Amino acid sequence: MSVGKTFDTNTEITDSTVLIDTFFKTYPLYSQEPSRERIQKAWAYLIEKTGNLNRSCGKPYYLHPMRVACILAQMKMDSDTVISGFFHNIEEVDETCVSDIASLFGSDVASLIRDTSKITSLKIKNKTLQQADSIRKMLFAMIDDIRVIIIKMADRLDRMRNLRNVPPSSQRAIAGEVIDIWAPLASRLGMSDIKSEMEDLSLKYSNPDVFQQIKSIVAQKKEERAEYLDKAVQAIYKAAEKQGIQVSIKSRAKHFYSIYQKMRKRNKGADELFDLLALRVICNEVSECYTLIGIVHSFWKPLDGRFKDYIAMPKANGYQSLHTTVMCEGRPLEIQIRTAEMDNVAEHGVAAHWLYKKGTNHDLVKAEDLSIINQLKELRSEKLNDDTFFKQLKEELLGDEIYVFTPKGDVVELPAGATAIDFAYHVHSAIGEKIVGAKADGKIIPLSTPLQNTQIIEIITNPQAHPTENQLKLVKTSKAKQKIRSWLYQNDSDFKELYDKQKAVNDDMPPQPLRAKKHHSGAGYIEQKRYTGKIRIGDTTNFFITIAKCCNPKPGDLIVGYISRVRGVTVHKATCLTYQRIPNIENRSIEVMWDEAEEKNDKDAKKKSK
């Protein structure tokens, strides 16, 4: 059953009293005090605020909040989360009511509402620094209280279910946002039921022709599929009974989006695919899972490389199960075997950790007493502080990529371990070539420091700068490596010589870092230059210059200058934090460089050789 589909937009029920009564009948878990009283009170407050409002489609405003609350109730979330589902977008009606909600329903509910509202107000194609900061708050909200994301998931799911009420011009954009952001996030959180439904609905609106084609093919073979699966199910039931194992088995066709992905990967039509069927076997004990996999493999030959043991090695989001694909009556059949507890986590992911405890007192499972992600359980045993735990959790949730922002608020995706140099080349190759420093959230960072999720990155450039071999060792992205290597090849004879030698040996071998030339005194391939100690602007040194004492630049350092009202041109190191903090610096800066000494001896030598 799909999550929380009790109140569909086509329902004839619009009376607020009937709706709340139906809610308690459908979800009896919340019918007992004090949950019932709090939820009923919250519903009455929502009706008081929105009872006279209608959506653009003409239906009552409060239907969407009720459906969101139902999705959360079907996930068996705590009453605070369900109440927050009623109020998740209340601020668009009354910006001042959250303080009243805090006094009526508690600070936790108010906090959930505020953080959910922040996410609701975000635009993924953000264009300002303030919006980028809001996105950072969204990511941190996921760490502070994961329920914020679960509420937002419920909101997005309901809006996708009712996307037909949105103008066609907006449907594709909304579906694209869900498939790019919310469905993958649901997957990371282990919420496979929401992920699958979001993906199917996104396909329905982003590629309706393919969706209808897959739907038609699946429907045509429904009877054939049912007969085929029933034979396999009965065989497993019979063998399990002989072993004294109680099981329940679910059979299904794979989700439409999953079929669509197979079509794209294999370049085939839906009617050409055969491995579209799956069984899920649920038992009570872990040991029974392994007994059952032996039974299945004794019946049907497993396909090479298709057996996965996610019980012994769980996925990062806590998912556990045994997976195998077997040849059953001439066609592939995917079978998953897991315990009931594993199935609960697989379906609901992190939401499973907010389920009510079994028993009569309905005490809540406290999030801080649980490991949200299975792989992070060891962190608790090490008694790490919460900051460390949540930092590790965040890294696990966001996977092997990081997301940072430009000062204008554009999102930049980079591989984990990427540096500001990678960021600079991602923005533009010309910026990458001239980078001399970087700021993260307003603070200078070393170019060798890996960037962290949600940082706002600013690049400091200097027209005298150019790529170096050391930068080549620091970068992670292929674009940055290729651009730096290309520049070095064209501008440094030592690098070119070594590169060509290595390429002759192995075309795939990248050039190794060069050793410094002996006559260059350890300066690498960069030729040592002699300076007069003067500062040059354009073609002359006839200026009043002040060397900044805060950073005290020396000849050879990369430098920047600005026009001072009383000290002429003041010169700083390019990476000087004081310089970066000067008001209106972009309007007062001027290009400066060290004056180079003429190398007379070299010139004389060249004359004599002639």
XYZ file of C-alpha atoms in Angstrom:
610
model
C 0.000 0.000 0.000
C 1.275 3.475 -0.844
C 2.000 5.782 2.008
C -0.916 7.735 3.463
C -3.441 7.688 0.573
C -6.528 7.901 2.824
C -7.434 11.438 1.777
C -7.139 11.797 -1.969
C -8.030 15.094 -3.652
C -10.917 13.350 -5.412
C -12.529 12.432 -2.092
C -15.968 13.861 -1.404
C -15.006 14.395 2.236
C -14.357 18.079 2.855
C -16.129 18.575 6.163
C -13.425 19.296 8.748
C -15.200 17.380 11.537
C -15.646 14.279 9.382
C -12.010 14.499 8.282
C -10.559 14.448 11.791
C -12.913 11.660 12.870
C -11.850 9.640 9.834
C -8.199 10.293 10.713
C -8.577 8.726 14.176
C -10.520 5.751 12.775
C -7.890 5.155 10.102
C -4.935 5.577 12.461
C -6.097 4.258 15.870
C -2.548 4.581 17.206
C -3.290 8.276 17.787
C -6.748 7.763 19.304
C -5.425 7.345 22.829
C -4.691 10.222 25.160
C -2.758 12.470 25.281
C -2.077 12.174 21.521
C -5.746 12.404 20.563
C -6.371 15.578 22.536
C -3.268 17.336 21.156
C -3.962 16.314 17.538
C -7.625 17.312 17.794
C -6.650 20.661 19.304
C -4.096 21.224 16.519
C -6.675 20.443 13.847
C -9.140 22.891 15.413
C -6.458 25.594 15.404
C -5.695 24.917 11.714
C -9.395 25.188 10.812
C -9.627 28.435 12.777
C -6.788 29.888 10.703
C -7.576 28.429 7.255
C -11.198 27.225 7.327
C -12.387 29.904 4.904
C -9.480 29.582 2.462
C -9.494 27.631 -0.809
C -6.679 26.520 -3.107
C -6.454 27.673 -6.720
C -8.125 24.387 -7.699
C -11.156 25.387 -5.607
C -10.707 22.812 -2.845
C -10.338 23.708 0.860
C -6.883 24.846 1.887
C -6.746 22.436 4.839
C -7.025 19.267 2.718
C -3.313 19.288 1.839
C -2.158 19.619 5.491
C -4.472 16.761 6.439
C -3.065 14.537 3.696
C 0.504 15.363 4.786
C -0.409 14.443 8.377
C -1.881 11.161 7.116
C 1.344 10.273 5.305
C 3.243 10.903 8.537
C 0.678 8.925 10.540
C 0.982 5.932 8.223
C 4.718 6.067 8.865
C 3.780 5.987 12.578
C 5.649 9.165 13.369
C 5.285 10.721 16.809
C 2.410 13.111 17.514
C 4.673 16.202 17.369
C 5.546 15.321 13.767
C 1.908 14.683 12.815
C 0.880 18.033 14.324
C 3.743 19.709 12.456
C 2.310 18.134 9.295
C -0.883 20.151 9.891
C 1.154 23.339 10.296
C 4.071 22.762 7.916
C 3.066 25.712 5.684
C 1.002 27.745 8.166
C 3.424 30.666 7.915
C 2.270 31.401 4.381
C -1.147 32.110 5.899
C -0.089 33.827 9.132
C 3.584 34.635 9.750
C 2.959 35.485 13.411
C 1.168 32.328 14.540
C 4.247 30.160 15.237
C 4.738 31.779 18.640
C 1.122 30.874 19.503
C 1.740 27.313 18.286
C 4.823 27.112 20.531
C 2.765 27.996 23.597
C -0.086 25.672 22.628
C 1.830 22.617 21.358
C 5.415 23.009 22.565
C 8.739 24.348 21.331
C 9.549 21.131 19.409
C 6.528 21.591 17.146
C 7.356 25.266 16.609
C 10.960 24.399 15.733
C 9.863 21.749 13.230
C 7.508 24.238 11.589
C 10.139 26.972 11.324
C 12.760 24.679 9.808
C 10.260 23.111 7.399
C 9.159 26.589 6.304
C 12.772 27.508 5.568
C 13.047 24.554 3.216
C 9.693 25.344 1.601
C 10.833 28.882 0.806
C 14.015 27.727 -0.931
C 14.503 27.812 -4.670
C 16.915 25.221 -5.951
C 18.090 27.604 -8.672
C 19.049 30.106 -6.006
C 20.646 33.348 -7.131
C 21.567 35.175 -3.942
C 23.927 34.724 -1.027
C 20.956 34.745 1.343
C 19.337 31.841 -0.487
C 22.614 29.921 -0.424
C 22.735 30.467 3.319
C 19.173 29.141 3.546
C 20.189 26.000 1.689
C 22.985 25.530 4.191
C 20.422 25.848 6.979
C 18.348 23.206 5.208
C 21.238 20.765 5.227
C 21.981 21.480 8.855
C 18.290 21.107 9.673
C 18.589 17.573 8.349
C 21.239 17.003 11.003
C 19.597 18.886 13.878
C 16.277 17.067 13.537
C 15.759 14.588 10.730
C 11.979 14.901 11.180
C 12.140 18.219 9.298
C 13.166 16.353 6.164
C 10.553 13.638 6.761
C 7.808 16.286 6.972
C 9.103 17.875 3.790
C 9.174 14.455 2.115
C 5.503 13.984 3.004
C 4.702 17.445 1.610
C 6.522 16.752 -1.667
C 4.918 13.317 -2.016
C 1.406 14.708 -1.615
C 2.084 17.494 -4.080
C 3.347 14.940 -6.604
C 0.212 12.843 -6.111
C -1.856 15.910 -6.927
C 0.340 17.410 -9.621
C -2.565 17.208 -12.057
C -3.968 20.309 -10.341
C -0.836 22.290 -11.278
C -0.620 24.073 -14.668
C 1.096 21.833 -17.269
C 3.868 24.411 -17.701
C 4.933 23.828 -14.081
C 4.443 20.064 -13.902
C 7.698 19.119 -15.637
C 9.772 21.530 -13.522
C 8.307 20.213 -10.262
C 8.790 16.613 -11.389
C 12.402 17.406 -12.294
C 13.100 18.865 -8.849
C 11.657 15.774 -7.178
C 13.631 13.321 -9.313
C 16.861 15.302 -8.906
C 16.664 16.143 -5.210
C 13.888 14.609 -3.135
C 13.801 11.053 -4.481
C 17.603 10.608 -4.141
C 17.430 12.111 -0.648
C 14.658 9.647 0.269
C 16.937 6.874 -0.989
C 19.835 8.108 1.154
C 17.527 8.098 4.163
C 16.400 4.548 3.376
C 12.775 5.556 2.696
C 12.319 3.260 -0.285
C 8.523 3.424 -0.356
C 8.517 7.204 -0.745
C 11.489 7.102 -3.143
C 9.784 4.628 -5.483
C 6.477 6.468 -5.554
C 8.184 9.809 -6.133
C 10.170 8.356 -9.024
C 7.095 6.815 -10.659
C 5.093 10.038 -10.337
C 7.995 12.094 -11.672
C 8.199 9.829 -14.723
C 4.449 10.191 -15.223
C 4.747 13.962 -15.639
C 8.240 14.320 -17.114
C 7.869 11.592 -19.758
C 4.154 10.704 -19.996
C 4.463 8.715 -23.241
C 7.015 6.277 -21.790
C 5.021 6.056 -18.553
C 1.857 5.040 -20.403
C 3.808 2.551 -22.544
C 5.256 0.818 -19.465
C 1.889 0.923 -17.697
C 0.187 -0.696 -20.681
C 2.769 -3.500 -20.984
C 2.678 -4.257 -17.272
C -1.142 -4.339 -17.323
C -1.248 -6.637 -20.384
C 0.872 -9.287 -18.653
C -0.825 -9.009 -15.260
C -2.582 -12.404 -15.378
C 0.465 -14.183 -16.820
C 2.626 -12.576 -14.155
C 0.275 -13.534 -11.334
C 0.260 -17.204 -12.349
C 4.051 -17.283 -12.716
C 4.696 -15.619 -9.364
C 2.124 -17.750 -7.554
C 4.010 -20.925 -8.507
C 7.249 -19.537 -7.106
C 5.531 -18.286 -3.944
C 3.897 -21.637 -3.224
C 7.191 -23.480 -3.726
C 8.903 -21.247 -1.141
C 6.012 -21.508 1.327
C 6.061 -25.310 1.124
C 9.849 -25.590 1.581
C 9.835 -23.075 4.460
C 7.109 -25.005 6.260
C 9.186 -28.182 6.076
C 12.019 -26.298 7.803
C 9.635 -24.964 10.459
C 10.056 -21.374 9.279
C 7.099 -18.996 9.201
C 7.293 -16.561 6.296
C 5.172 -14.011 4.487
C 5.821 -13.348 0.812
C 5.027 -10.263 -1.241
C 5.091 -10.433 -5.022
C 5.131 -7.445 -7.331
C 6.186 -6.045 -10.655
C 9.044 -3.607 -10.409
C 8.292 0.100 -10.214
C 7.786 1.911 -13.493
C 10.792 4.171 -13.000
C 12.992 1.149 -12.320
C 11.775 -0.386 -15.585
C 12.436 2.915 -17.352
C 16.006 2.957 -16.064
C 16.543 -0.593 -17.347
C 15.177 0.450 -20.739
C 17.661 3.318 -20.949
C 20.592 1.262 -19.693
C 20.004 -1.640 -22.065
C 18.541 0.416 -24.923
C 15.479 -1.809 -25.102
C 11.728 -1.346 -25.067
C 9.688 -2.344 -22.035
C 8.271 -5.344 -23.929
C 11.839 -6.668 -24.431
C 12.646 -6.776 -20.710
C 12.047 -9.939 -18.737
C 13.476 -9.316 -15.262
C 10.571 -7.120 -14.184
C 9.316 -9.353 -11.376
C 10.323 -9.550 -7.732
C 9.469 -11.460 -4.562
C 10.093 -10.304 -1.011
C 10.283 -13.012 1.656
C 9.830 -11.871 5.273
C 10.855 -14.116 8.179
C 11.526 -13.681 11.911
C 15.225 -14.391 12.526
C 18.469 -13.566 10.764
C 19.468 -17.251 10.741
C 16.248 -18.039 8.867
C 17.239 -15.582 6.124
C 20.308 -17.665 5.311
C 18.339 -20.920 5.469
C 15.834 -19.506 3.001
C 18.502 -18.308 0.570
C 19.810 -21.878 0.510
C 16.299 -23.151 -0.232
C 15.835 -20.665 -3.076
C 19.178 -21.538 -4.674
C 18.343 -25.256 -4.441
C 15.175 -24.619 -6.469
C 16.513 -22.203 -9.064
C 19.985 -21.456 -10.396
C 21.260 -18.054 -9.266
C 22.657 -15.695 -11.885
C 26.362 -14.914 -11.627
C 27.165 -11.787 -9.658
C 23.576 -11.160 -8.611
C 23.755 -12.365 -4.994
C 24.216 -9.531 -2.473
C 24.499 -9.922 1.291
C 23.373 -6.615 2.781
C 22.779 -8.260 6.156
C 26.433 -8.910 6.825
C 27.374 -5.659 5.058
C 24.490 -3.156 5.434
C 24.126 -0.168 3.145
C 25.039 3.258 4.502
C 21.387 4.118 5.145
C 20.886 1.084 7.408
C 19.278 -1.133 4.749
C 19.681 -4.877 5.347
C 18.499 -7.765 3.178
C 19.670 -10.710 1.102
C 19.290 -10.177 -2.663
C 19.480 -12.793 -5.360
C 18.300 -13.128 -8.943
C 17.491 -16.649 -10.147
C 16.329 -18.251 -13.377
C 12.799 -19.468 -12.700
C 11.036 -21.181 -15.590
C 13.276 -19.541 -18.132
C 13.090 -15.942 -16.907
C 14.931 -13.921 -14.273
C 13.228 -13.512 -10.898
C 14.578 -11.177 -8.229
C 14.119 -12.358 -4.633
C 14.768 -10.372 -1.453
C 14.905 -12.080 1.948
C 14.843 -10.149 5.236
C 13.390 -10.077 8.738
C 10.297 -8.050 9.623
C 12.457 -5.507 11.434
C 14.720 -5.137 8.402
C 11.647 -4.717 6.210
C 10.393 -1.901 8.415
C 13.716 -0.070 8.132
C 13.849 -0.769 4.378
C 10.392 0.739 3.833
C 10.554 3.687 6.200
C 14.295 4.278 6.664
C 15.112 6.813 9.350
C 11.386 7.328 9.936
C 11.341 3.867 11.521
C 13.305 5.273 14.444
C 10.412 7.489 15.507
C 7.867 4.662 15.718
C 5.938 4.228 18.938
C 7.265 1.525 21.248
C 5.224 -1.620 21.545
C 3.088 -1.878 24.661
C 0.412 0.155 26.311
C 2.263 3.274 27.373
C 3.180 4.417 23.812
C 6.385 6.027 24.979
C 8.369 7.518 22.162
C 11.652 6.144 21.019
C 14.081 9.010 21.517
C 16.161 9.835 18.482
C 19.241 10.514 20.573
C 19.076 6.954 21.917
C 19.202 5.439 18.441
C 21.699 5.155 15.649
C 19.956 6.614 12.609
C 22.343 5.008 10.207
C 23.340 1.423 10.884
C 26.973 1.901 9.909
C 27.369 4.630 12.513
C 26.417 2.503 15.535
C 30.078 2.173 16.434
C 30.294 5.928 16.959
C 27.964 5.616 19.927
C 30.139 2.950 21.541
C 33.120 5.271 21.197
C 31.154 7.872 23.195
C 31.874 10.641 20.734
C 30.214 13.980 21.363
C 27.071 14.880 19.441
C 28.885 17.311 17.147
C 31.239 14.558 16.008
C 28.418 12.048 15.606
C 26.262 14.382 13.567
C 29.231 15.449 11.445
C 29.881 11.803 10.550
C 26.160 11.261 9.952
C 26.048 14.229 7.600
C 29.024 12.921 5.615
C 27.350 9.499 5.385
C 24.030 10.942 4.230
C 25.548 13.128 1.571
C 27.692 10.313 0.230
C 30.788 10.720 -1.926
C 29.897 14.151 -3.276
C 29.974 17.554 -1.629
C 27.772 20.539 -2.377
C 29.203 24.038 -2.003
C 27.995 27.428 -3.146
C 29.269 30.373 -5.152
C 28.899 33.842 -3.565
C 25.854 34.284 -5.817
C 24.260 31.183 -4.331
C 24.662 28.720 -7.220
C 25.130 25.123 -6.116
C 28.360 23.415 -7.222
C 28.713 19.642 -6.925
C 32.252 18.297 -6.500
C 33.759 14.948 -5.508
C 34.616 14.475 -1.850
C 38.122 15.749 -1.172
C 37.957 18.483 -3.826
C 39.791 21.722 -3.071
C 39.196 25.377 -3.883
C 41.333 24.865 -7.001
C 38.792 22.309 -8.284
C 36.015 24.786 -7.467
C 37.800 27.574 -9.361
C 38.213 25.457 -12.490
C 34.572 24.357 -12.244
C 33.478 28.005 -12.335
C 35.835 28.951 -15.211
C 39.227 27.830 -16.466
C 40.514 31.412 -16.437
C 39.716 31.690 -12.737
C 41.448 28.403 -12.037
C 44.613 29.546 -13.804
C 44.853 32.754 -11.743
C 43.860 31.418 -8.298
C 46.136 32.431 -5.414
C 43.819 31.913 -2.449
C 40.287 31.128 -1.324
C 37.742 31.893 1.366
C 35.237 29.467 2.860
C 32.350 31.206 4.634
C 34.374 34.419 4.702
C 37.579 32.939 6.146
C 40.834 32.371 4.277
C 41.606 28.650 3.821
C 44.696 26.905 2.406
C 44.312 25.776 -1.195
C 45.248 22.276 -0.042
C 42.273 22.043 2.354
C 39.393 19.790 1.161
C 36.131 21.711 0.903
C 33.224 20.806 3.178
C 29.523 20.503 2.439
C 27.469 23.733 2.401
C 30.448 26.142 2.457
C 30.232 29.369 0.450
C 33.459 29.575 -1.566
C 35.109 32.757 -2.845
C 38.196 32.625 -5.068
C 41.063 35.130 -4.818
C 42.936 35.637 -8.096
C 46.011 37.501 -9.230
C 46.895 38.296 -12.859
C 50.503 37.217 -12.248
C 49.501 33.750 -11.043
C 49.559 30.609 -13.166
C 49.101 26.851 -12.662
C 51.805 24.998 -10.751
C 52.835 21.406 -10.455
C 51.938 21.460 -6.769
C 48.359 22.339 -7.745
C 48.309 19.293 -9.978
C 48.927 17.141 -6.894
C 46.094 18.818 -4.964
C 43.155 18.661 -7.366
C 40.575 15.858 -7.605
C 38.462 16.685 -10.666
C 39.443 15.544 -14.132
C 38.750 19.006 -15.560
C 41.211 20.705 -13.193
C 43.854 18.027 -13.788
C 43.491 18.290 -17.551
C 43.646 22.094 -17.584
C 46.676 22.315 -15.279
C 48.509 19.558 -17.124
C 47.793 21.249 -20.457
C 49.118 24.605 -19.232
C 52.294 23.030 -17.841
C 52.849 21.096 -21.064
C 52.639 24.266 -23.130
C 54.640 26.533 -20.808
C 57.303 24.390 -19.132
C 59.912 22.506 -21.148
C 60.875 20.218 -18.243
C 57.288 19.118 -17.729
C 56.799 18.611 -21.458
C 59.970 16.529 -21.726
C 59.035 14.267 -18.833
C 55.446 13.972 -20.028
C 56.510 12.934 -23.512
C 58.924 10.344 -22.108
C 56.273 8.829 -19.892
C 53.689 8.872 -22.666
C 56.075 6.931 -24.875
C 56.247 4.251 -22.169
C 52.605 4.226 -21.193
C 49.972 6.356 -22.886
C 47.744 6.149 -19.831
C 50.378 7.209 -17.299
C 50.013 10.826 -16.145
C 53.246 12.755 -15.678
C 54.765 12.414 -12.227
C 55.682 15.506 -10.188
C 58.922 17.016 -11.452
C 61.968 17.366 -9.312
C 63.542 20.777 -9.007
C 66.430 21.584 -11.269
C 69.655 21.764 -9.351
C 70.634 25.107 -10.833
C 67.261 26.491 -9.784
C 67.979 25.919 -6.088
C 64.877 23.862 -5.380
C 62.428 26.184 -7.096
C 60.853 23.444 -9.216
C 60.368 24.186 -12.869
C 59.640 27.881 -12.166
C 62.653 29.950 -13.116
C 64.011 32.016 -10.213
C 63.694 35.727 -10.881
C 65.737 38.655 -9.509
C 63.867 41.697 -8.285
C 64.877 45.308 -7.629
C 62.642 45.536 -4.569
C 60.527 48.220 -6.263
C 56.845 47.958 -7.136
C 55.872 48.433 -10.763
C 52.512 49.676 -12.030
C 52.322 49.283 -15.765
C 55.688 50.368 -17.215
C 56.915 52.617 -14.399
C 57.999 52.456 -10.752
C 57.652 56.187 -10.131
C 54.867 55.958 -7.542
C 54.454 56.607 -3.825
C 54.264 53.039 -2.425
C 53.513 51.817 1.109
C 54.247 48.190 2.038
C 51.504 46.899 4.353
C 52.848 45.888 7.764
C 49.999 43.413 8.415
C 51.381 40.903 5.891
C 54.774 42.465 4.962
C 55.067 41.155 1.379
C 58.543 40.267 0.121
C 59.875 40.377 -3.452
C 58.525 37.368 -5.296
C 55.300 37.149 -3.255
C 52.058 37.464 -5.192
C 50.804 40.948 -4.379
C 47.781 43.213 -4.727
C 47.476 46.953 -4.290
C 44.864 49.551 -3.548
C 44.811 53.321 -3.683
C 45.034 54.765 -0.189
C 43.822 58.295 0.569
C 47.034 59.245 2.436
C 49.670 56.569 1.657
C 49.583 56.426 -2.121
C 49.370 52.820 -3.280
C 49.395 50.292 -0.409
C 50.690 46.821 -1.274
C 49.541 43.592 0.436
C 50.086 39.896 -0.127
C 47.353 38.522 -2.370
C 46.182 36.244 0.438
C 46.135 38.969 3.130
C 42.891 38.802 5.125
C 43.164 42.471 6.113
C 43.197 43.451 2.434
C 40.092 41.330 1.768
C 38.196 43.170 4.523
C 38.843 46.699 3.196
C 35.488 48.400 2.345
C 34.793 48.881 -1.371
C 38.111 47.236 -2.196
C 36.925 46.251 -5.669
C 36.625 49.977 -6.565
C 40.026 50.959 -5.111
C 42.270 48.086 -6.190
C 45.024 48.459 -8.753
C 47.230 45.914 -10.511
C 50.779 45.904 -9.121
C 53.828 43.646 -9.541
C 57.447 43.393 -8.410
C 59.935 45.108 -10.658
C 62.341 42.567 -12.162
C 66.080 43.242 -12.430
C 67.705 43.042 -15.845
C 69.993 40.029 -16.064
C 73.037 41.740 -17.683
C 75.326 38.761 -17.341
C 72.912 36.573 -19.280
C 72.605 39.205 -22.001
C 76.382 39.561 -22.291
C 76.766 35.825 -22.523
C 74.256 35.684 -25.339
C 76.136 38.431 -27.239
C 79.477 36.600 -26.912
C 77.944 33.323 -28.126
C 76.870 35.096 -31.275
